[in-house]
């Protein structure tokens, strides 16, 4: 009896497995049909997107070209500005050298003036001493 019960259970299990497989196949067929239908709609959507993408790509390319042209212009201006900057720096260096030279001359003149002033003060002191001697007589 146990063998019959076991065989019966095994047969029922096999039937259930076959039934599950059939359900799975039918479910897959239905799912595949729905997928094909959805893909058809998706294909139309993708074609519309492709046109939109093509338009977008043309717009992007055009914008990139404009940006490139602006960069070229900016680069030329920058080079020109760099050249001007180099010229200005050169002029500043020349001016600084002239200022250094003038400063040295001014220092020399100041020293010379101080020496002359010291000489004049010495002469004045001598004249004052002479005047004191004359006045003291």
GROMACS .gro file of N, CA and C in nm:
model
  411
    1UNK      N    1   0.081  -0.119   0.000
    1UNK     CA    2   0.000   0.000   0.000
    1UNK      C    3   0.085   0.126   0.000
    2UNK      N    4   0.189   0.116   0.075
    2UNK     CA    5   0.277   0.231   0.081
    2UNK      C    6   0.336   0.259  -0.055
    3UNK      N    7   0.366   0.155  -0.131
    3UNK     CA    8   0.421   0.174  -0.264
    3UNK      C    9   0.322   0.243  -0.355
    4UNK      N   10   0.194   0.203  -0.345
    4UNK     CA   11   0.092   0.266  -0.428
    4UNK      C   12   0.076   0.412  -0.389
    5UNK      N   13   0.078   0.441  -0.260
    5UNK     CA   14   0.065   0.580  -0.214
    5UNK      C   15   0.184   0.662  -0.263
    6UNK      N   16   0.300   0.603  -0.256
    6UNK     CA   17   0.420   0.673  -0.302
    6UNK      C   18   0.414   0.695  -0.451
    7UNK      N   19   0.370   0.591  -0.528
    7UNK     CA   20   0.358   0.606  -0.673
    7UNK      C   21   0.254   0.711  -0.706
    8UNK      N   22   0.146   0.710  -0.634
    8UNK     CA   23   0.039   0.806  -0.656
    8UNK      C   24   0.091   0.948  -0.631
    9UNK      N   25   0.166   0.964  -0.525
    9UNK     CA   26   0.223   1.096  -0.494
    9UNK      C   27   0.323   1.139  -0.601
   10UNK      N   28   0.402   1.045  -0.647
   10UNK     CA   29   0.501   1.075  -0.752
   10UNK      C   30   0.429   1.116  -0.879
   11UNK      N   31   0.322   1.041  -0.916
   11UNK     CA   32   0.245   1.075  -1.037
   11UNK      C   33   0.181   1.212  -1.024
   12UNK      N   34   0.125   1.239  -0.907
   12UNK     CA   35   0.064   1.371  -0.886
   12UNK      C   36   0.170   1.481  -0.899
   13UNK      N   37   0.286   1.455  -0.844
   13UNK     CA   38   0.395   1.552  -0.853
   13UNK      C   39   0.436   1.577  -0.997
   14UNK      N   40   0.441   1.468  -1.076
   14UNK     CA   41   0.478   1.482  -1.217
   14UNK      C   42   0.372   1.563  -1.292
   15UNK      N   43   0.244   1.530  -1.264
   15UNK     CA   44   0.136   1.603  -1.330
   15UNK      C   45   0.143   1.752  -1.294
   16UNK      N   46   0.169   1.779  -1.169
   16UNK     CA   47   0.177   1.919  -1.125
   16UNK      C   48   0.295   1.990  -1.192
   17UNK      N   49   0.406   1.920  -1.206
   17UNK     CA   50   0.524   1.976  -1.272
   17UNK      C   51   0.493   2.004  -1.418
   18UNK      N   52   0.427   1.909  -1.488
   18UNK     CA   53   0.390   1.930  -1.628
   18UNK      C   54   0.294   2.046  -1.640
   19UNK      N   55   0.198   2.054  -1.549
   19UNK     CA   56   0.100   2.162  -1.550
   19UNK      C   57   0.173   2.297  -1.531
   20UNK      N   58   0.266   2.301  -1.439
   20UNK     CA   59   0.342   2.423  -1.413
   20UNK      C   60   0.423   2.463  -1.536
   21UNK      N   61   0.482   2.361  -1.604
   21UNK     CA   62   0.558   2.391  -1.725
   21UNK      C   63   0.468   2.447  -1.834
   22UNK      N   64   0.346   2.387  -1.850
   22UNK     CA   65   0.252   2.437  -1.950
   22UNK      C   66   0.212   2.581  -1.918
   23UNK      N   67   0.184   2.605  -1.791
   23UNK     CA   68   0.148   2.742  -1.750
   23UNK      C   69   0.261   2.840  -1.781
   24UNK      N   70   0.379   2.795  -1.752
   24UNK     CA   71   0.496   2.879  -1.777
   24UNK      C   72   0.510   2.908  -1.925
   25UNK      N   73   0.495   2.807  -2.011
   25UNK     CA   74   0.504   2.826  -2.156
   25UNK      C   75   0.395   2.920  -2.206
   26UNK      N   76   0.270   2.895  -2.158
   26UNK     CA   77   0.159   2.982  -2.200
   26UNK      C   78   0.182   3.124  -2.150
   27UNK      N   79   0.228   3.133  -2.027
   27UNK     CA   80   0.257   3.267  -1.971
   27UNK      C   81   0.365   3.337  -2.051
   28UNK      N   82   0.466   3.262  -2.091
   28UNK     CA   83   0.573   3.321  -2.172
   28UNK      C   84   0.521   3.365  -2.308
   29UNK      N   85   0.431   3.285  -2.369
   29UNK     CA   86   0.374   3.323  -2.499
   29UNK      C   87   0.296   3.452  -2.486
   30UNK      N   88   0.215   3.461  -2.382
   30UNK     CA   89   0.136   3.585  -2.361
   30UNK      C   90   0.231   3.701  -2.334
   31UNK      N   91   0.328   3.677  -2.250
   31UNK     CA   92   0.424   3.782  -2.217
   31UNK      C   93   0.502   3.824  -2.341
   32UNK      N   94   0.540   3.727  -2.425
   32UNK     CA   95   0.612   3.758  -2.549
   32UNK      C   96   0.527   3.842  -2.642
   33UNK      N   97   0.399   3.808  -2.655
   33UNK     CA   98   0.308   3.884  -2.741
   33UNK      C   99   0.296   4.027  -2.691
   34UNK      N  100   0.280   4.042  -2.561
   34UNK     CA  101   0.270   4.177  -2.503
   34UNK      C  102   0.401   4.253  -2.523
   35UNK      N  103   0.513   4.182  -2.509
   35UNK     CA  104   0.643   4.244  -2.528
   35UNK      C  105   0.661   4.291  -2.672
   36UNK      N  106   0.619   4.207  -2.769
   36UNK     CA  107   0.629   4.244  -2.910
   36UNK      C  108   0.543   4.367  -2.938
   37UNK      N  109   0.422   4.369  -2.881
   37UNK     CA  110   0.332   4.483  -2.897
   37UNK      C  111   0.397   4.609  -2.838
   38UNK      N  112   0.452   4.596  -2.719
   38UNK     CA  113   0.516   4.710  -2.653
   38UNK      C  114   0.638   4.756  -2.733
   39UNK      N  115   0.713   4.659  -2.788
   39UNK     CA  116   0.831   4.695  -2.868
   39UNK      C  117   0.792   4.771  -2.994
   40UNK      N  118   0.679   4.736  -3.053
   40UNK     CA  119   0.631   4.810  -3.171
   40UNK      C  120   0.606   4.955  -3.136
   41UNK      N  121   0.539   4.977  -3.023
   41UNK     CA  122   0.515   5.115  -2.976
   41UNK      C  123   0.646   5.183  -2.942
   42UNK      N  124   0.735   5.106  -2.883
   42UNK     CA  125   0.865   5.160  -2.845
   42UNK      C  126   0.945   5.199  -2.970
   43UNK      N  127   0.932   5.117  -3.076
   43UNK     CA  128   1.003   5.146  -3.201
   43UNK      C  129   0.958   5.281  -3.256
   44UNK      N  130   0.827   5.305  -3.258
   44UNK     CA  131   0.776   5.435  -3.306
   44UNK      C  132   0.828   5.547  -3.218
   45UNK      N  133   0.825   5.522  -3.089
   45UNK     CA  134   0.874   5.623  -2.995
   45UNK      C  135   1.023   5.650  -3.019
   46UNK      N  136   1.099   5.543  -3.042
   46UNK     CA  137   1.242   5.557  -3.065
   46UNK      C  138   1.270   5.630  -3.197
   47UNK      N  139   1.186   5.607  -3.300
   47UNK     CA  140   1.204   5.679  -3.426
   47UNK      C  141   1.182   5.828  -3.404
   48UNK      N  142   1.079   5.862  -3.326
   48UNK     CA  143   1.054   6.003  -3.295
   48UNK      C  144   1.172   6.060  -3.215
   49UNK      N  145   1.220   5.979  -3.122
   49UNK     CA  146   1.334   6.022  -3.041
   49UNK      C  147   1.457   6.040  -3.129
   50UNK      N  148   1.475   5.952  -3.227
   50UNK     CA  149   1.591   5.960  -3.317
   50UNK      C  150   1.587   6.092  -3.393
   51UNK      N  151   1.468   6.131  -3.442
   51UNK     CA  152   1.456   6.259  -3.511
   51UNK      C  153   1.488   6.373  -3.417
   52UNK      N  154   1.434   6.363  -3.296
   52UNK     CA  155   1.462   6.465  -3.196
   52UNK      C  156   1.610   6.466  -3.163
   53UNK      N  157   1.668   6.347  -3.150
   53UNK     CA  158   1.811   6.337  -3.120
   53UNK      C  159   1.895   6.396  -3.232
   54UNK      N  160   1.855   6.371  -3.357
   54UNK     CA  161   1.929   6.426  -3.470
   54UNK      C  162   1.924   6.578  -3.467
   55UNK      N  163   1.805   6.632  -3.441
   55UNK     CA  164   1.791   6.777  -3.431
   55UNK      C  165   1.876   6.829  -3.316
   56UNK      N  166   1.871   6.759  -3.204
   56UNK     CA  167   1.949   6.800  -3.088
   56UNK      C  168   2.099   6.796  -3.120
   57UNK      N  169   2.142   6.691  -3.191
   57UNK     CA  170   2.283   6.679  -3.226
   57UNK      C  171   2.326   6.795  -3.316
   58UNK      N  172   2.240   6.831  -3.413
   58UNK     CA  173   2.272   6.944  -3.501
   58UNK      C  174   2.282   7.072  -3.419
   59UNK      N  175   2.189   7.089  -3.326
   59UNK     CA  176   2.191   7.208  -3.240
   59UNK      C  177   2.317   7.209  -3.155
   60UNK      N  178   2.351   7.093  -3.100
   60UNK     CA  179   2.472   7.083  -3.017
   60UNK      C  180   2.596   7.112  -3.100
   61UNK      N  181   2.603   7.055  -3.222
   61UNK     CA  182   2.718   7.080  -3.310
   61UNK      C  183   2.729   7.227  -3.344
   62UNK      N  184   2.615   7.290  -3.373
   62UNK     CA  185   2.615   7.432  -3.406
   62UNK      C  186   2.663   7.514  -3.286
   63UNK      N  187   2.611   7.480  -3.170
   63UNK     CA  188   2.651   7.551  -3.048
   63UNK      C  189   2.799   7.531  -3.020
   64UNK      N  190   2.847   7.409  -3.040
   64UNK     CA  191   2.989   7.381  -3.018
   64UNK      C  192   3.075   7.460  -3.115
   65UNK      N  193   3.029   7.474  -3.240
   65UNK     CA  194   3.102   7.552  -3.340
   65UNK      C  195   3.109   7.698  -3.297
   66UNK      N  196   2.996   7.752  -3.249
   66UNK     CA  197   2.994   7.891  -3.202
   66UNK      C  198   3.089   7.909  -3.084
   67UNK      N  199   3.087   7.813  -2.992
   67UNK     CA  200   3.176   7.820  -2.876
   67UNK      C  201   3.321   7.815  -2.922
   68UNK      N  202   3.350   7.728  -3.019
   68UNK     CA  203   3.487   7.718  -3.073
   68UNK      C  204   3.531   7.851  -3.132
   69UNK      N  205   3.442   7.913  -3.211
   69UNK     CA  206   3.476   8.042  -3.272
   69UNK      C  207   3.502   8.147  -3.165
   70UNK      N  208   3.417   8.148  -3.061
   70UNK     CA  209   3.437   8.243  -2.952
   70UNK      C  210   3.570   8.218  -2.880
   71UNK      N  211   3.603   8.090  -2.863
   71UNK     CA  212   3.731   8.057  -2.798
   71UNK      C  213   3.849   8.103  -2.882
   72UNK      N  214   3.838   8.086  -3.015
   72UNK     CA  215   3.945   8.131  -3.104
   72UNK      C  216   3.961   8.283  -3.092
   73UNK      N  217   3.848   8.356  -3.095
   73UNK     CA  218   3.854   8.502  -3.081
   73UNK      C  219   3.914   8.541  -2.946
   74UNK      N  220   3.867   8.474  -2.841
   74UNK     CA  221   3.918   8.504  -2.706
   74UNK      C  222   4.066   8.474  -2.697
   75UNK      N  223   4.109   8.366  -2.760
   75UNK     CA  224   4.250   8.328  -2.759
   75UNK      C  225   4.334   8.435  -2.829
   76UNK      N  226   4.283   8.485  -2.943
   76UNK     CA  227   4.355   8.591  -3.015
   76UNK      C  228   4.366   8.716  -2.927
   77UNK      N  229   4.253   8.751  -2.862
   77UNK     CA  230   4.255   8.868  -2.774
   77UNK      C  231   4.352   8.846  -2.659
   78UNK      N  232   4.353   8.724  -2.606
   78UNK     CA  233   4.443   8.692  -2.495
   78UNK      C  234   4.588   8.705  -2.539
   79UNK      N  235   4.618   8.652  -2.658
   79UNK     CA  236   4.756   8.664  -2.709
   79UNK      C  237   4.794   8.810  -2.727
   80UNK      N  238   4.700   8.888  -2.782
   80UNK     CA  239   4.724   9.031  -2.800
   80UNK      C  240   4.746   9.097  -2.664
   81UNK      N  241   4.662   9.060  -2.567
   81UNK     CA  242   4.676   9.115  -2.432
   81UNK      C  243   4.809   9.073  -2.370
   82UNK      N  244   4.849   8.948  -2.394
   82UNK     CA  245   4.979   8.902  -2.342
   82UNK      C  246   5.093   8.981  -2.404
   83UNK      N  247   5.083   9.007  -2.537
   83UNK     CA  248   5.186   9.087  -2.604
   83UNK      C  249   5.191   9.227  -2.544
   84UNK      N  250   5.072   9.286  -2.524
   84UNK     CA  251   5.066   9.419  -2.463
   84UNK      C  252   5.123   9.414  -2.322
   85UNK      N  253   5.090   9.308  -2.250
   85UNK     CA  254   5.139   9.293  -2.113
   85UNK      C  255   5.291   9.285  -2.112
   86UNK      N  256   5.347   9.212  -2.207
   86UNK     CA  257   5.494   9.201  -2.216
   86UNK      C  258   5.554   9.338  -2.246
   87UNK      N  259   5.489   9.412  -2.338
   87UNK     CA  260   5.538   9.546  -2.371
   87UNK      C  261   5.530   9.637  -2.248
   88UNK      N  262   5.419   9.627  -2.176
   88UNK     CA  263   5.402   9.710  -2.056
   88UNK      C  264   5.507   9.674  -1.951
   89UNK      N  265   5.529   9.543  -1.932
   89UNK     CA  266   5.631   9.500  -1.835
   89UNK      C  267   5.769   9.551  -1.875
   90UNK      N  268   5.798   9.549  -2.005
   90UNK     CA  269   5.927   9.599  -2.054
   90UNK      C  270   5.939   9.748  -2.023
   91UNK      N  271   5.832   9.822  -2.050
   91UNK     CA  272   5.833   9.966  -2.021
   91UNK      C  273   5.848   9.992  -1.872
   92UNK      N  274   5.782   9.911  -1.791
   92UNK     CA  275   5.793   9.926  -1.645
   92UNK      C  276   5.937   9.902  -1.601
   93UNK      N  277   6.000   9.798  -1.657
   93UNK     CA  278   6.141   9.770  -1.623
   93UNK      C  279   6.231   9.887  -1.662
   94UNK      N  280   6.209   9.940  -1.784
   94UNK     CA  281   6.289  10.054  -1.829
   94UNK      C  282   6.267  10.174  -1.736
   95UNK      N  283   6.141  10.198  -1.701
   95UNK     CA  284   6.109  10.310  -1.612
   95UNK      C  285   6.173  10.290  -1.475
   96UNK      N  286   6.168  10.166  -1.425
   96UNK     CA  287   6.231  10.138  -1.295
   96UNK      C  288   6.382  10.162  -1.301
   97UNK      N  289   6.445  10.123  -1.413
   97UNK     CA  290   6.588  10.148  -1.428
   97UNK      C  291   6.617  10.298  -1.430
   98UNK      N  292   6.532  10.374  -1.501
   98UNK     CA  293   6.549  10.519  -1.505
   98UNK      C  294   6.531  10.579  -1.365
   99UNK      N  295   6.428  10.527  -1.294
   99UNK     CA  296   6.404  10.576  -1.157
   99UNK      C  297   6.522  10.545  -1.066
  100UNK      N  298   6.578  10.424  -1.081
  100UNK     CA  299   6.695  10.387  -1.001
  100UNK      C  300   6.811  10.482  -1.032
  101UNK      N  301   6.830  10.511  -1.160
  101UNK     CA  302   6.937  10.601  -1.202
  101UNK      C  303   6.914  10.741  -1.144
  102UNK      N  304   6.790  10.789  -1.155
  102UNK     CA  305   6.757  10.921  -1.100
  102UNK      C  306   6.774  10.924  -0.949
  103UNK      N  307   6.740  10.814  -0.884
  103UNK     CA  308   6.756  10.807  -0.739
  103UNK      C  309   6.904  10.817  -0.702
  104UNK      N  310   6.988  10.747  -0.778
  104UNK     CA  311   7.133  10.753  -0.753
  104UNK      C  312   7.184  10.896  -0.774
  105UNK      N  313   7.137  10.961  -0.881
  105UNK     CA  314   7.178  11.100  -0.906
  105UNK      C  315   7.131  11.191  -0.793
  106UNK      N  316   7.008  11.168  -0.748
  106UNK     CA  317   6.952  11.250  -0.640
  106UNK      C  318   7.032  11.231  -0.511
  107UNK      N  319   7.070  11.107  -0.484
  107UNK     CA  320   7.151  11.080  -0.365
  107UNK      C  321   7.286  11.150  -0.377
  108UNK      N  322   7.346  11.142  -0.497
  108UNK     CA  323   7.475  11.208  -0.520
  108UNK      C  324   7.461  11.359  -0.505
  109UNK      N  325   7.353  11.415  -0.561
  109UNK     CA  326   7.330  11.559  -0.550
  109UNK      C  327   7.307  11.597  -0.404
  110UNK      N  328   7.236  11.514  -0.332
  110UNK     CA  329   7.209  11.541  -0.191
  110UNK      C  330   7.340  11.541  -0.111
  111UNK      N  331   7.426  11.442  -0.139
  111UNK     CA  332   7.556  11.437  -0.071
  111UNK      C  333   7.637  11.562  -0.105
  112UNK      N  334   7.637  11.597  -0.235
  112UNK     CA  335   7.711  11.715  -0.280
  112UNK      C  336   7.657  11.840  -0.212
  113UNK      N  337   7.523  11.850  -0.207
  113UNK     CA  338   7.461  11.967  -0.143
  113UNK      C  339   7.498  11.972   0.005
  114UNK      N  340   7.497  11.857   0.070
  114UNK     CA  341   7.534  11.854   0.212
  114UNK      C  342   7.679  11.896   0.232
  115UNK      N  343   7.767  11.850   0.141
  115UNK     CA  344   7.909  11.890   0.151
  115UNK      C  345   7.923  12.040   0.130
  116UNK      N  346   7.854  12.093   0.032
  116UNK     CA  347   7.860  12.238   0.005
  116UNK      C  348   7.805  12.316   0.124
  117UNK      N  349   7.693  12.263   0.176
  117UNK     CA  350   7.632  12.331   0.291
  117UNK      C  351   7.728  12.327   0.411
  118UNK      N  352   7.791  12.211   0.431
  118UNK     CA  353   7.889  12.203   0.540
  118UNK      C  354   8.003  12.303   0.517
  119UNK      N  355   8.049  12.313   0.392
  119UNK     CA  356   8.155  12.408   0.358
  119UNK      C  357   8.108  12.551   0.386
  120UNK      N  358   7.987  12.584   0.343
  120UNK     CA  359   7.933  12.718   0.365
  120UNK      C  360   7.916  12.747   0.514
  121UNK      N  361   7.870  12.648   0.588
  121UNK     CA  362   7.854  12.667   0.733
  121UNK      C  363   7.991  12.691   0.796
  122UNK      N  364   8.091  12.613   0.750
  122UNK     CA  365   8.228  12.633   0.801
  122UNK      C  366   8.278  12.772   0.768
  123UNK      N  367   8.257  12.817   0.644
  123UNK     CA  368   8.300  12.951   0.604
  123UNK      C  369   8.225  13.058   0.684
  124UNK      N  370   8.097  13.034   0.705
  124UNK     CA  371   8.017  13.129   0.782
  124UNK      C  372   8.069  13.137   0.926
  125UNK      N  373   8.100  13.021   0.983
  125UNK     CA  374   8.156  13.020   1.118
  125UNK      C  375   8.288  13.098   1.123
  126UNK      N  376   8.372  13.079   1.021
  126UNK     CA  377   8.499  13.152   1.016
  126UNK      C  378   8.474  13.302   1.006
  127UNK      N  379   8.378  13.342   0.921
  127UNK     CA  380   8.346  13.485   0.906
  127UNK      C  381   8.291  13.540   1.037
  128UNK      N  382   8.212  13.459   1.104
  128UNK     CA  383   8.155  13.502   1.232
  128UNK      C  384   8.266  13.520   1.336
  129UNK      N  385   8.362  13.428   1.335
  129UNK     CA  386   8.475  13.440   1.426
  129UNK      C  387   8.554  13.568   1.395
  130UNK      N  388   8.575  13.596   1.266
  130UNK     CA  389   8.648  13.717   1.225
  130UNK      C  390   8.571  13.840   1.271
  131UNK      N  391   8.440  13.838   1.252
  131UNK     CA  392   8.357  13.953   1.294
  131UNK      C  393   8.363  13.971   1.445
  132UNK      N  394   8.366  13.862   1.518
  132UNK     CA  395   8.375  13.871   1.664
  132UNK      C  396   8.509  13.933   1.703
  133UNK      N  397   8.616  13.894   1.633
  133UNK     CA  398   8.748  13.950   1.661
  133UNK      C  399   8.751  14.099   1.630
  134UNK      N  400   8.694  14.135   1.519
  134UNK     CA  401   8.692  14.277   1.480
  134UNK      C  402   8.607  14.355   1.580
  135UNK      N  403   8.495  14.297   1.617
  135UNK     CA  404   8.406  14.367   1.709
  135UNK      C  405   8.469  14.374   1.848
  136UNK      N  406   8.547  14.276   1.882
  136UNK     CA  407   8.610  14.271   2.013
  136UNK      C  408   8.725  14.368   2.024
  137UNK      N  409   8.774  14.424   1.928
  137UNK     CA  410   8.887  14.516   1.934
  137UNK      C  411   8.842  14.644   1.973
   0.00000   0.00000   0.00000
